[in-house]
Structure formats: C-alpha cells, structure tokens
Coordinates of C-alpha atoms in Angstrom, one line a residue:
X1 CA 0.0 0.0 0.0
X2 CA 1.6 3.3 -1.1
X3 CA 1.4 5.7 1.9
X4 CA 1.5 8.9 -0.1
X5 CA -0.9 7.8 -2.8
X6 CA -3.8 9.8 -1.6
X7 CA -2.2 13.0 -0.1
X8 CA -4.2 15.5 -2.2
X9 CA -7.8 16.2 -1.1
X10 CA -9.1 16.8 -4.7
X11 CA -7.3 13.7 -5.9
X12 CA -8.9 11.7 -3.1
X13 CA -12.3 12.9 -4.1
X14 CA -11.8 12.1 -7.8
X15 CA -10.5 8.6 -6.9
X16 CA -13.6 7.9 -4.8
X17 CA -16.0 8.6 -7.6
X18 CA -18.0 5.8 -9.3
X19 CA -18.7 5.7 -13.0
X20 CA -22.2 7.0 -12.6
X21 CA -20.9 9.9 -10.5
X22 CA -18.3 10.8 -13.1
X23 CA -20.9 10.7 -15.8
X24 CA -23.2 12.9 -13.8
X25 CA -20.5 15.4 -13.2
X26 CA -19.7 15.8 -16.9
X27 CA -23.4 16.4 -17.7
X28 CA -23.7 18.8 -14.8
X29 CA -20.7 20.9 -15.6
X30 CA -21.1 21.1 -19.4
X31 CA -24.5 22.7 -19.0
X32 CA -22.7 26.0 -18.2
X33 CA -20.0 25.5 -20.8
X34 CA -18.0 28.5 -19.5
X35 CA -14.4 28.7 -20.4
X36 CA -13.3 28.2 -16.8
X37 CA -15.6 25.2 -16.4
X38 CA -14.2 23.6 -19.6
X39 CA -10.7 23.9 -18.0
X40 CA -11.8 22.1 -14.9
X41 CA -13.2 19.3 -17.0
X42 CA -9.7 18.9 -18.6
X43 CA -8.2 18.9 -15.1
X44 CA -10.7 16.3 -13.9
X45 CA -9.9 14.0 -16.9
X46 CA -6.2 14.1 -16.2
X47 CA -6.6 13.5 -12.4
X48 CA -8.9 10.6 -13.2
X49 CA -6.2 8.8 -15.1
X50 CA -3.3 9.4 -12.7
X51 CA -2.3 6.4 -10.6
X52 CA -1.2 8.7 -7.8
X53 CA -1.0 12.5 -7.3
X54 CA 2.0 14.1 -9.1
X55 CA 1.7 17.8 -9.6
X56 CA 4.6 18.0 -12.1
X57 CA 3.1 15.3 -14.3
X58 CA -0.3 17.0 -13.9
X59 CA 1.0 20.3 -15.3
X60 CA 2.9 18.5 -18.1
X61 CA -0.4 16.9 -19.2
X62 CA -2.2 20.3 -19.1
X63 CA -0.1 22.7 -21.1
X64 CA -2.9 25.3 -21.2
X65 CA -2.9 25.6 -17.4
X66 CA -0.1 27.6 -15.7
X67 CA 1.2 26.6 -12.3
X68 CA -0.2 29.9 -10.6
X69 CA -3.7 29.0 -12.0
X70 CA -3.7 25.4 -10.7
X71 CA -4.6 26.1 -7.1
X72 CA -7.7 28.1 -8.0
X73 CA -8.8 25.6 -10.7
X74 CA -8.5 22.8 -8.1
X75 CA -10.6 24.7 -5.6
X76 CA -13.2 25.4 -8.3
X77 CA -13.3 21.7 -9.4
X78 CA -13.6 20.5 -5.8
X79 CA -16.6 22.7 -5.2
X80 CA -18.3 21.7 -8.5
X81 CA -17.7 18.0 -7.7
X82 CA -19.4 18.4 -4.4
X83 CA -22.3 20.3 -5.9
X84 CA -22.7 17.6 -8.5
X85 CA -22.6 14.9 -5.9
X86 CA -25.1 16.7 -3.7
X87 CA -27.5 17.0 -6.6
X88 CA -27.1 13.3 -7.4
X89 CA -27.3 11.9 -3.9
X90 CA -30.1 14.0 -2.4
X91 CA -32.7 11.3 -2.8
X92 CA -30.5 8.7 -1.2
X93 CA -30.1 10.6 2.1
X94 CA -32.7 11.9 4.5
X95 CA -30.3 14.6 5.8
X96 CA -29.7 15.9 2.3
X97 CA -33.5 15.9 1.6
X98 CA -34.2 17.9 4.8
X99 CA -31.4 20.3 4.1
X100 CA -32.8 20.9 0.6
X101 CA -36.3 21.6 2.0
X102 CA -34.8 24.1 4.5
X103 CA -32.8 25.8 1.7
X104 CA -36.0 26.1 -0.3
X105 CA -37.9 27.7 2.6
X106 CA -35.1 30.2 3.1
X107 CA -35.1 31.1 -0.6
X108 CA -38.9 31.7 -0.5
X109 CA -38.6 33.7 2.7
X110 CA -35.9 35.9 1.3
X111 CA -38.1 36.4 -1.8
X112 CA -40.8 37.7 0.5
X113 CA -43.0 34.6 0.1
X114 CA -43.3 34.0 3.8
X115 CA -46.4 31.8 3.8
X116 CA -45.0 29.5 1.1
X117 CA -41.9 29.2 3.1
X118 CA -43.9 28.3 6.2
X119 CA -45.7 25.5 4.3
X120 CA -42.5 24.0 3.2
X121 CA -41.2 24.2 6.8
X122 CA -44.3 22.4 8.0
X123 CA -43.7 19.5 5.6
X124 CA -40.0 19.4 6.5
X125 CA -41.0 19.3 10.2
X126 CA -43.2 16.2 9.7
X127 CA -40.4 14.4 7.7
X128 CA -37.9 15.3 10.5
X129 CA -40.2 14.0 13.2
X130 CA -40.8 10.8 11.4
X131 CA -37.1 10.2 11.1
X132 CA -36.2 11.4 14.7
X133 CA -34.1 14.3 13.2
X134 CA -34.3 16.6 16.2
X135 CA -31.2 18.6 15.3
X136 CA -32.8 19.5 12.0
X137 CA -36.1 20.2 13.8
X138 CA -34.3 22.9 15.9
X139 CA -33.2 24.6 12.7
X140 CA -36.8 24.5 11.2
X141 CA -38.4 25.8 14.4
X142 CA -35.8 28.6 14.6
X143 CA -36.7 29.8 11.1
X144 CA -40.4 29.4 11.9
X145 CA -40.0 31.5 15.0
X146 CA -38.0 34.2 13.1
X147 CA -40.8 34.5 10.5
X148 CA -43.5 34.6 13.1
X149 CA -41.6 37.2 15.2
X150 CA -40.8 39.5 12.4
X151 CA -43.9 39.3 10.3
X152 CA -47.7 39.2 10.6
X153 CA -48.6 35.7 9.3
X154 CA -52.1 35.5 10.8
X155 CA -51.1 32.5 12.8
X156 CA -53.4 31.6 15.6
X157 CA -52.4 32.0 19.3
X158 CA -52.6 28.2 19.7
X159 CA -50.1 27.7 16.9
X160 CA -47.5 30.1 18.4
X161 CA -47.9 28.4 21.8
X162 CA -47.4 25.0 20.2
X163 CA -44.3 26.4 18.4
X164 CA -42.7 27.6 21.7
X165 CA -43.5 24.3 23.5
X166 CA -41.9 22.3 20.6
X167 CA -38.8 24.5 20.9
X168 CA -38.5 23.7 24.6
X169 CA -39.0 20.0 24.1
X170 CA -36.5 19.8 21.2
X171 CA -34.0 21.8 23.2
X172 CA -34.3 19.3 26.1
X173 CA -34.0 16.3 23.7
X174 CA -30.9 17.7 22.0
X175 CA -29.3 18.3 25.4
X176 CA -29.8 14.7 26.4
X177 CA -28.6 13.3 23.1
X178 CA -25.5 15.5 23.2
X179 CA -24.6 14.3 26.7
X180 CA -25.0 10.7 25.8
X181 CA -23.3 10.9 22.4
X182 CA -20.4 12.7 24.1
X183 CA -20.1 10.0 26.7
X184 CA -20.2 7.2 24.0
X185 CA -17.6 9.0 21.9
X186 CA -15.2 9.7 24.8
X187 CA -15.4 6.1 26.0
X188 CA -14.7 4.9 22.4
X189 CA -11.7 7.2 22.1
X190 CA -10.3 5.9 25.4
X191 CA -10.6 2.3 24.0
X192 CA -8.9 3.3 20.7
X193 CA -6.0 4.7 22.6
X194 CA -5.6 2.2 25.4
X195 CA -7.6 -0.9 24.7
X196 CA -9.1 -2.7 27.7
X197 CA -8.7 -1.5 31.3
X198 CA -5.1 -2.3 32.3
X199 CA -5.4 -2.3 36.1
X200 CA -7.5 -1.3 39.1
X201 CA -6.6 2.4 38.6
X202 CA -8.0 2.3 35.0
X203 CA -11.1 0.4 36.2
X204 CA -11.9 3.0 38.9
X205 CA -11.2 5.9 36.6
X206 CA -13.6 4.5 33.9
X207 CA -16.3 3.8 36.5
X208 CA -16.1 7.3 37.9
X209 CA -16.2 8.9 34.5
X210 CA -19.2 6.8 33.4
X211 CA -21.1 7.6 36.6
X212 CA -20.4 11.3 36.5
X213 CA -21.4 11.7 32.8
X214 CA -24.5 9.4 32.6
X215 CA -27.7 11.5 33.1
X216 CA -29.6 10.3 36.1
X217 CA -33.1 10.1 34.6
X218 CA -32.1 8.9 31.1
X219 CA -33.9 5.6 31.2
X220 CA -37.3 7.4 31.4
X221 CA -36.9 8.6 27.8
X222 CA -37.9 6.4 24.9
X223 CA -36.7 8.3 21.9
X224 CA -34.6 6.4 19.3
X225 CA -31.4 8.5 19.6
X226 CA -31.5 8.7 23.4
X227 CA -31.7 4.8 23.5
X228 CA -29.1 4.5 20.7
X229 CA -26.4 6.6 22.5
X230 CA -27.4 5.1 25.9
X231 CA -26.8 1.6 24.6
X232 CA -23.5 2.6 22.9
X233 CA -22.3 4.2 26.1
X234 CA -23.0 1.1 28.1
X235 CA -21.5 -1.0 25.3
X236 CA -18.1 0.7 25.3
X237 CA -18.1 0.9 29.1
X238 CA -18.6 -2.9 29.3
X239 CA -16.1 -3.6 26.6
X240 CA -13.3 -1.5 28.2
X241 CA -13.9 -3.3 31.5
X242 CA -14.0 -6.7 29.8
X243 CA -17.5 -7.4 31.1
X244 CA -18.2 -9.4 27.9
X245 CA -21.7 -10.5 29.0
X246 CA -22.7 -6.9 29.6
X247 CA -21.0 -6.0 26.3
X248 CA -23.2 -8.7 24.5
X249 CA -26.4 -7.5 26.2
X250 CA -26.0 -3.9 25.1
X251 CA -24.8 -4.9 21.6
X252 CA -28.0 -6.9 21.4
X253 CA -30.1 -4.0 22.6
X254 CA -28.4 -1.8 20.0
X255 CA -29.4 -4.1 17.2
X256 CA -32.9 -4.8 18.6
X257 CA -33.5 -1.0 18.6
X258 CA -33.1 -1.1 14.8
X259 CA -35.1 -4.3 14.5
X260 CA -38.0 -2.7 16.4
X261 CA -37.8 0.4 14.1
X262 CA -36.5 -1.1 10.8
X263 CA -37.1 2.2 8.9
X264 CA -34.2 3.7 10.9
X265 CA -31.7 1.3 9.3
X266 CA -32.0 3.4 6.2
X267 CA -31.7 6.6 8.2
X268 CA -28.8 5.6 10.4
X269 CA -27.1 2.9 8.4
X270 CA -23.6 3.6 9.8
X271 CA -24.8 3.0 13.4
X272 CA -26.5 -0.2 12.3
X273 CA -23.4 -1.5 10.6
X274 CA -21.3 -0.7 13.7
X275 CA -23.8 -2.3 16.0
X276 CA -23.7 -5.6 13.9
X277 CA -19.9 -5.5 14.1
X278 CA -20.0 -5.1 17.9
X279 CA -22.6 -7.9 18.3
X280 CA -20.3 -10.2 16.3
X281 CA -17.4 -9.2 18.5
X282 CA -19.4 -10.0 21.6
X283 CA -20.2 -13.5 20.3
X284 CA -16.5 -13.9 19.5
X285 CA -15.5 -12.9 23.0
X286 CA -18.1 -15.2 24.6
X287 CA -17.4 -18.0 22.1
X288 CA -21.1 -18.1 21.2
X289 CA -20.4 -20.2 18.1
X290 CA -24.0 -20.8 17.0
X291 CA -25.1 -17.2 17.6
X292 CA -22.0 -15.9 15.8
X293 CA -22.8 -17.9 12.7
X294 CA -26.5 -16.7 12.8
X295 CA -25.5 -13.1 13.2
X296 CA -22.9 -13.3 10.5
X297 CA -25.5 -14.7 8.0
X298 CA -27.8 -11.8 8.9
X299 CA -25.0 -9.3 8.3
X300 CA -24.1 -11.0 4.9
X301 CA -27.7 -10.8 3.9
X302 CA -27.8 -7.1 4.9
X303 CA -24.6 -6.5 2.7
X304 CA -26.8 -7.3 -0.4
X305 CA -29.5 -4.8 0.5
X306 CA -30.0 -1.3 -1.0
X307 CA -29.1 0.4 2.4
X308 CA -25.7 -1.3 2.6
X309 CA -24.8 -0.2 -0.9
X310 CA -26.2 3.4 -0.9
X311 CA -22.9 5.0 0.0
X312 CA -19.2 4.0 -0.2
X313 CA -18.8 4.3 3.6
X314 CA -21.6 1.7 4.3
X315 CA -20.5 -0.7 1.5
X316 CA -16.9 -0.6 2.5
X317 CA -17.3 -0.8 6.2
X318 CA -19.8 -3.7 5.9
X319 CA -17.2 -5.5 3.8
X320 CA -14.5 -4.8 6.4
X321 CA -16.5 -5.9 9.4
X322 CA -17.8 -9.1 7.6
X323 CA -14.3 -10.2 6.7
X324 CA -13.0 -9.3 10.1
X325 CA -15.7 -11.5 11.6
X326 CA -14.7 -14.3 9.2
X327 CA -11.1 -14.0 10.5
X328 CA -12.4 -14.2 14.0
X329 CA -14.3 -17.4 13.2
X330 CA -11.1 -19.0 12.1
X331 CA -9.3 -17.7 15.2
X332 CA -11.9 -19.1 17.6
X333 CA -12.2 -22.5 15.9
X334 CA -8.5 -23.0 15.2
X335 CA -9.0 -23.4 11.5
X336 CA -6.0 -21.1 10.8
X337 CA -4.8 -22.6 7.5
X338 CA -8.3 -22.4 6.1
X339 CA -8.6 -18.8 7.2
X340 CA -5.3 -17.9 5.7
X341 CA -6.7 -18.9 2.3
X342 CA -8.9 -15.8 2.3
X343 CA -6.1 -13.3 3.2
X344 CA -4.7 -12.6 -0.3
X345 CA -8.1 -11.7 -1.8
X346 CA -9.0 -9.7 1.3
X347 CA -5.7 -7.7 1.1
X348 CA -6.3 -6.9 -2.5
X349 CA -9.7 -5.4 -1.5
X350 CA -8.2 -3.6 1.5
X351 CA -5.6 -2.0 -0.8
X352 CA -8.4 -1.0 -3.2
X353 CA -10.2 0.6 -0.2
X354 CA -7.1 2.2 1.2
X355 CA -8.6 5.7 0.9
X356 CA -11.4 4.8 3.2
X357 CA -9.7 2.6 5.8
X358 CA -8.3 4.2 9.0
X359 CA -5.0 3.2 10.6
X360 CA -6.8 1.6 13.5
X361 CA -8.6 -0.9 11.3
X362 CA -5.4 -1.8 9.5
X363 CA -3.6 -2.3 12.8
X364 CA -6.3 -4.7 14.0
X365 CA -6.3 -6.6 10.7
X366 CA -2.5 -7.0 10.8
X367 CA -2.6 -8.3 14.3
X368 CA -5.3 -10.8 13.6
X369 CA -3.6 -12.0 10.4
X370 CA -0.3 -12.3 12.3
X371 CA -2.1 -14.4 15.0
X372 CA -3.4 -16.8 12.3
X373 CA 0.0 -17.2 10.8
X374 CA 1.4 -17.8 14.3
X375 CA -1.3 -20.4 15.1
X376 CA -0.6 -22.2 11.7
X377 CA 3.1 -22.4 12.5
X378 CA 4.3 -19.9 9.9
X379 CA 6.2 -17.8 12.3
X380 CA 8.3 -15.9 9.8
X381 CA 5.2 -14.5 8.0
X382 CA 3.7 -13.7 11.5
X383 CA 6.8 -11.6 12.2
X384 CA 6.4 -9.7 9.0
X385 CA 2.8 -8.7 9.9
X386 CA 3.8 -7.9 13.5
X387 CA 6.6 -5.6 12.3
X388 CA 4.0 -3.5 10.4
X389 CA 2.4 -2.8 13.8
X390 CA 5.6 -2.2 15.6
X391 CA 6.9 0.2 13.0
X392 CA 3.5 2.1 12.8
X393 CA 1.8 4.7 14.9
X394 CA 2.9 4.0 18.4
X395 CA 0.2 6.3 19.9
X396 CA -2.6 4.1 18.6
X397 CA -3.9 1.1 20.5
X398 CA -1.1 0.9 23.1
X399 CA -2.5 -2.6 24.0
X400 CA -2.0 -4.0 20.5
X401 CA 1.5 -2.4 20.4
X402 CA 2.4 -4.3 23.5
X403 CA 0.9 -7.7 22.5
X404 CA 2.3 -7.4 19.0
X405 CA 5.8 -7.3 20.6
X406 CA 5.0 -10.2 22.9
X407 CA 3.8 -12.3 20.0
X408 CA 6.8 -11.2 18.0
X409 CA 9.0 -12.5 20.8
X410 CA 7.1 -15.8 21.0
X411 CA 7.5 -16.3 17.2
X412 CA 11.3 -15.9 17.5
X413 CA 11.2 -18.4 20.4
X414 CA 9.3 -20.9 18.2
X415 CA 11.9 -20.4 15.4
X416 CA 14.7 -21.2 17.8
X417 CA 16.3 -17.8 17.5
X418 CA 17.7 -18.1 21.0
X419 CA 20.7 -15.9 20.3
X420 CA 18.4 -12.8 20.3
X421 CA 15.9 -14.0 22.8
X422 CA 17.6 -12.5 25.9
X423 CA 17.7 -9.0 24.4
X424 CA 14.1 -9.4 23.1
X425 CA 12.8 -10.5 26.5
X426 CA 14.4 -7.4 28.1
X427 CA 13.2 -5.1 25.4
X428 CA 9.6 -6.4 25.4
X429 CA 9.3 -6.5 29.2
X430 CA 10.6 -2.9 29.4
X431 CA 8.1 -1.7 26.8
X432 CA 5.1 -3.4 28.4
X433 CA 6.1 -2.3 31.8
X434 CA 6.4 1.3 30.6
X435 CA 2.9 1.1 29.1
X436 CA 1.6 -0.6 32.3
X437 CA 0.6 -3.7 30.3
X438 CA 2.3 -6.4 32.3
X439 CA -0.1 -8.7 34.1
X440 CA 0.7 -11.8 36.2
X441 CA 0.2 -13.9 33.1
X442 CA 3.0 -12.0 31.2
X443 CA 5.2 -12.2 34.3
X444 CA 4.9 -16.0 34.3
X445 CA 5.6 -16.1 30.5
X446 CA 8.7 -14.0 30.9
X447 CA 10.0 -16.2 33.8
X448 CA 9.4 -19.4 31.8
X449 CA 11.2 -18.0 28.7
X450 CA 14.2 -16.9 30.7
X451 CA 14.5 -20.3 32.3
X452 CA 13.9 -22.3 29.1
X453 CA 17.4 -21.5 27.7
X454 CA 19.1 -23.5 30.4
X455 CA 16.6 -26.4 30.5
X456 CA 17.2 -29.7 28.6
X457 CA 14.4 -30.8 26.2
X458 CA 13.5 -33.6 28.6
X459 CA 13.1 -31.2 31.6
X460 CA 11.1 -28.8 29.5
X461 CA 7.9 -30.8 29.6
X462 CA 7.3 -30.5 33.4
X463 CA 8.2 -26.8 33.2
X464 CA 5.5 -26.4 30.5
X465 CA 3.0 -28.3 32.6
X466 CA 3.8 -26.1 35.6
X467 CA 3.4 -23.0 33.6
X468 CA 0.0 -24.2 32.3
X469 CA -1.2 -24.9 35.8
X470 CA -0.1 -21.4 37.0
X471 CA -1.7 -19.5 34.2
X472 CA -4.9 -21.4 34.3
X473 CA -5.5 -20.1 37.8
X474 CA -5.8 -16.6 36.3
X475 CA -8.6 -17.4 33.8
X476 CA -11.2 -15.8 36.0
X477 CA -9.1 -12.8 37.1
X478 CA -10.4 -9.6 35.6
X479 CA -7.1 -7.9 34.8
X480 CA -5.1 -11.1 34.1
X481 CA -7.6 -12.2 31.5
X482 CA -6.8 -9.0 29.5
X483 CA -4.0 -11.1 28.1
X484 CA -6.3 -13.8 26.8
X485 CA -8.4 -11.3 24.9
X486 CA -5.3 -10.6 22.7
X487 CA -3.6 -14.0 22.5
X488 CA -4.8 -17.5 23.5
X489 CA -1.7 -18.2 25.6
X490 CA -3.4 -21.2 27.3
X491 CA -3.9 -23.0 24.0
X492 CA -0.4 -22.2 23.0
X493 CA 1.0 -23.8 26.2
X494 CA -1.4 -26.8 25.8
X495 CA -0.2 -27.3 22.3
X496 CA 3.4 -27.7 23.7
X497 CA 2.2 -30.0 26.5
X498 CA 0.0 -32.2 24.3
X499 CA 2.6 -32.1 21.4
X500 CA -0.1 -30.9 19.0
X501 CA -0.5 -27.8 16.8
X502 CA -2.1 -24.8 18.4
X503 CA -4.9 -25.1 15.7
X504 CA -5.6 -28.7 16.7
X505 CA -5.9 -27.7 20.4
X506 CA -8.4 -24.8 19.7
X507 CA -10.4 -26.9 17.1
X508 CA -10.8 -29.7 19.7
X509 CA -12.2 -27.2 22.2
X510 CA -14.6 -26.0 19.5
X511 CA -15.7 -29.6 18.8
X512 CA -16.2 -30.2 22.6
X513 CA -18.4 -27.1 22.9
X514 CA -20.5 -28.4 20.0
X515 CA -20.8 -31.7 21.7
X516 CA -22.0 -30.0 24.8
X517 CA -24.6 -28.2 22.8
X518 CA -23.1 -24.7 23.1
X519 CA -22.6 -24.3 19.3

C-alpha cells in the first residue's frame, strides 16, 4: 500500500467517484460551458487517469494551465464536484433531503413569500419527526419563530404556543442526546488509545467517569437517539472493563432497537453497521459459536441490501466488518490454514479501499492475520505482519502495540532464534512495563522463557505443565484475562504439553463445545 498515494484532497475525491458519479459530473458541468468550467473538465480528466497524485506530471499533461492557475482551478473543481454529488445523492439521504427543504424555505422567505416558506417548513418538520431528526427540527423551528416574530402571518395563538412548546421539548431532547453521544464518543476514544482497562486504577477511573457523565433520569426517555447513544455508552463501558456478558447484552439492545424500528436502518445505516460489528465481536469474546454464525449470516444478507450499498462508507465498512468476523471465526475455531486462504483476496480489497480505511482498522487486521500465521506455524510471516504494527503509529492502541511485541518475541522463540531471545525479552518487558501492560500472566511467561534457555528438552515438559497450571489459575481474574483477549496463551502452552499444533488444540475445544450443545 503506497502511503502517499492519496495525499491531495481533490485527488482523493476524484479517486472515490464511481462511473455513474463521473458521468453525472460531466453532464452537470457542461450545462454552463463557461471557459473556466471547460478547463476544470480537462483537469478532472487528467486527475482521473493518474495512478497517484503528481503535480509535475499533472501540469505537463495540461499545457494550457499555468502553475499559478492550478490552485484556483483545483478549488473550483472541488466545489463543482461536491455540488454535482449533492444533486445526485439527495434522494439517497434523509439529511440531504431535509437540508434541501430548509434551503427552499429560506429562498422563499428571502423572496418575501413567507407563507409559502412556512408551508415547506411544516412539511419538513413532519419528515424530520418521522425520522427522529431533532437537530434539524431545531433549525426548522428557529426559522419558523423568526418568520412569526418579524412578520404578521395571521397564525393563531394556539399555533404560536405549540411552536414555543416544541422548541423547549426539542432543546431538552438535543441536550440529552449531546450528553449521551459525548459519553459514547469519549469512551470509544479511550478504548482506541488504550484498549481494555489495564489495572484497578483504569477500572476505577472509567467507572467514575461513566457515573459522572451518565444523566440520572435517562432511562425514562424512549426516543430512538437517546436509546441508541445510551446503549452505545454502556456498550463501550462494558467492553473497556472486559465485562463481555454486559457487552453482549448492550450490543443486542443496540441491534434490537433497529429491529423494532426497521425504517431507521436506512436513516442511520452507519450506526446499524457498527452495531452488527459489535454484536459479532461480543459473540466472539463469549465463544457463542452458533449465535456468531447466525448473526454473520444476517450481516451478509444485509450486505446485499440497498441500504448497505447506498454509500461508499456503508458498503466498504460492511465488507471490512464481515471479513473481520470471518477472520475471528477461524481464530476461535483453530482453522488457521483455512482462514489464511482468504487473506490474499482480502488484502487486494483492503488495498483498493485504502482511501477509506483508517489506521486503527489496518492495525487490528494486521494483528489478527499475524495471529493466524502464528497459530498455523508460519512464524516468519507472522513476524512480517507484526513488524508492520511495531513500525507504525505508536500512539494508537497501546495494548496491541504491547501484544504485537509479545507475539513477535514468541514467534522468534518458536523459530529457535535463541541468540536474540535474551535481548528481546528485556526489550519487550521494558516496553510493556512502561505502558503498564504487564499482568501476572505475562510475568509467568517471561519467567518461563528466561529459564527455558538453560533447560534440557527432557526437563522442558514438566516446566510447561507447571506454567500451564499457574496460568490457568488466572482465567477468571479480571485484569489477568486481559492477556487472553489478545492471545490464546493457554492454548499455545497446551499445544506444547500435548505435542499438537495450536490449531488442533483450539479446534478440539470448539468440537467439545458443539458436543455440549453450546454451538
């Protein structure tokens, strides 16, 4: 993936366009046929054919455009592309439709046609109420109040009282939604930076923050957005604390909210997609095999719907989350080699979608792919993927930065690179300690690895059995299990003790769960 391929904003926009959008732009811009507009069409055509942004090459292919002109032409083209897209996409998006109605009302009001403007505002208000768009309602009512205040419209006393009451109700609603959406966002950002709670200090800080910022009477309100952001807040709160059962319950409530009001899937498709992703993650964390498969099928069915394909964001993130879930399926069933078969095609798509995929998503994918290679016994390729994480953004997902280094060290151990193990152990331990990511599980791992250099192969078996016994004691410990959320260390040790592959050990556990009726 070329890191500088999409550095120019205009080039990013051009590269994101589909054939129908390009065709629409050409028709839209040629209606004016002004000289300036014809030049931006030439600029558009050249940009559309460039494999990556190169200003020197761009000017060479456009001899009629001088360098001092380029910045203004690019700005003009950018604005015209957005105008064309807005015109084309209005019917696909409720927010654009509502904005269009508000624009029409303002135009009519400015023309002096106040009553016509009020009629449009009334229609827009009904549409906004039907789709729970209270932020937009506040703008509509603000314009209605302005018209009623400045002009004699012959509105009844009852209507003006209703208008003022609506304004108060909407103001209260927006305040509640803002508080809850802020809480959900800040919890999510905490997780993106740190991962799961590392220690009791993190746990107490998150609990205090959540309690302080959660409105006391919030459960008495039944509006869609209040519930959505309430469930999201509980969702991230539970996930950070590794309360996976609570995480599952609120992921389920999140999706049930859409199932109860299916028309909102088309209005808030992004939130629905994210909710399905979280529900699949909850099934993964709890090893709900049967439910996982059922939810994945539902998500794959949704991927074929109109809503999922209305916009690039929805289509691409649905693809990313579905394929991430498929990787998780292979991780929790131990079918690593089967899972690795899907990686080449998936990476081609990820490269194609590079413009839309954030660094955090790539970091997670690289870690999961590395884990599959490690589990399959291909330690060299696992190291290649782990180094992408270790050489990347060190401020993002400190937890994965730590466990990538731990897995990197374990891969070298498996390869028998003992000459570098001592320095690796010191380096990884120092890094994890600095980031406050060393639990009792890692302490036991480091002790074992240090001792293992001086142990004969015959004496290694009882040492492994002892290590397994010690680590299994921590399976129910809140902060120790943080390790197990990133790497199945117990299955790795069991594979050594049982002299089987890690994949075989995990797959046997999966078969056992099916036999017990869990899957």
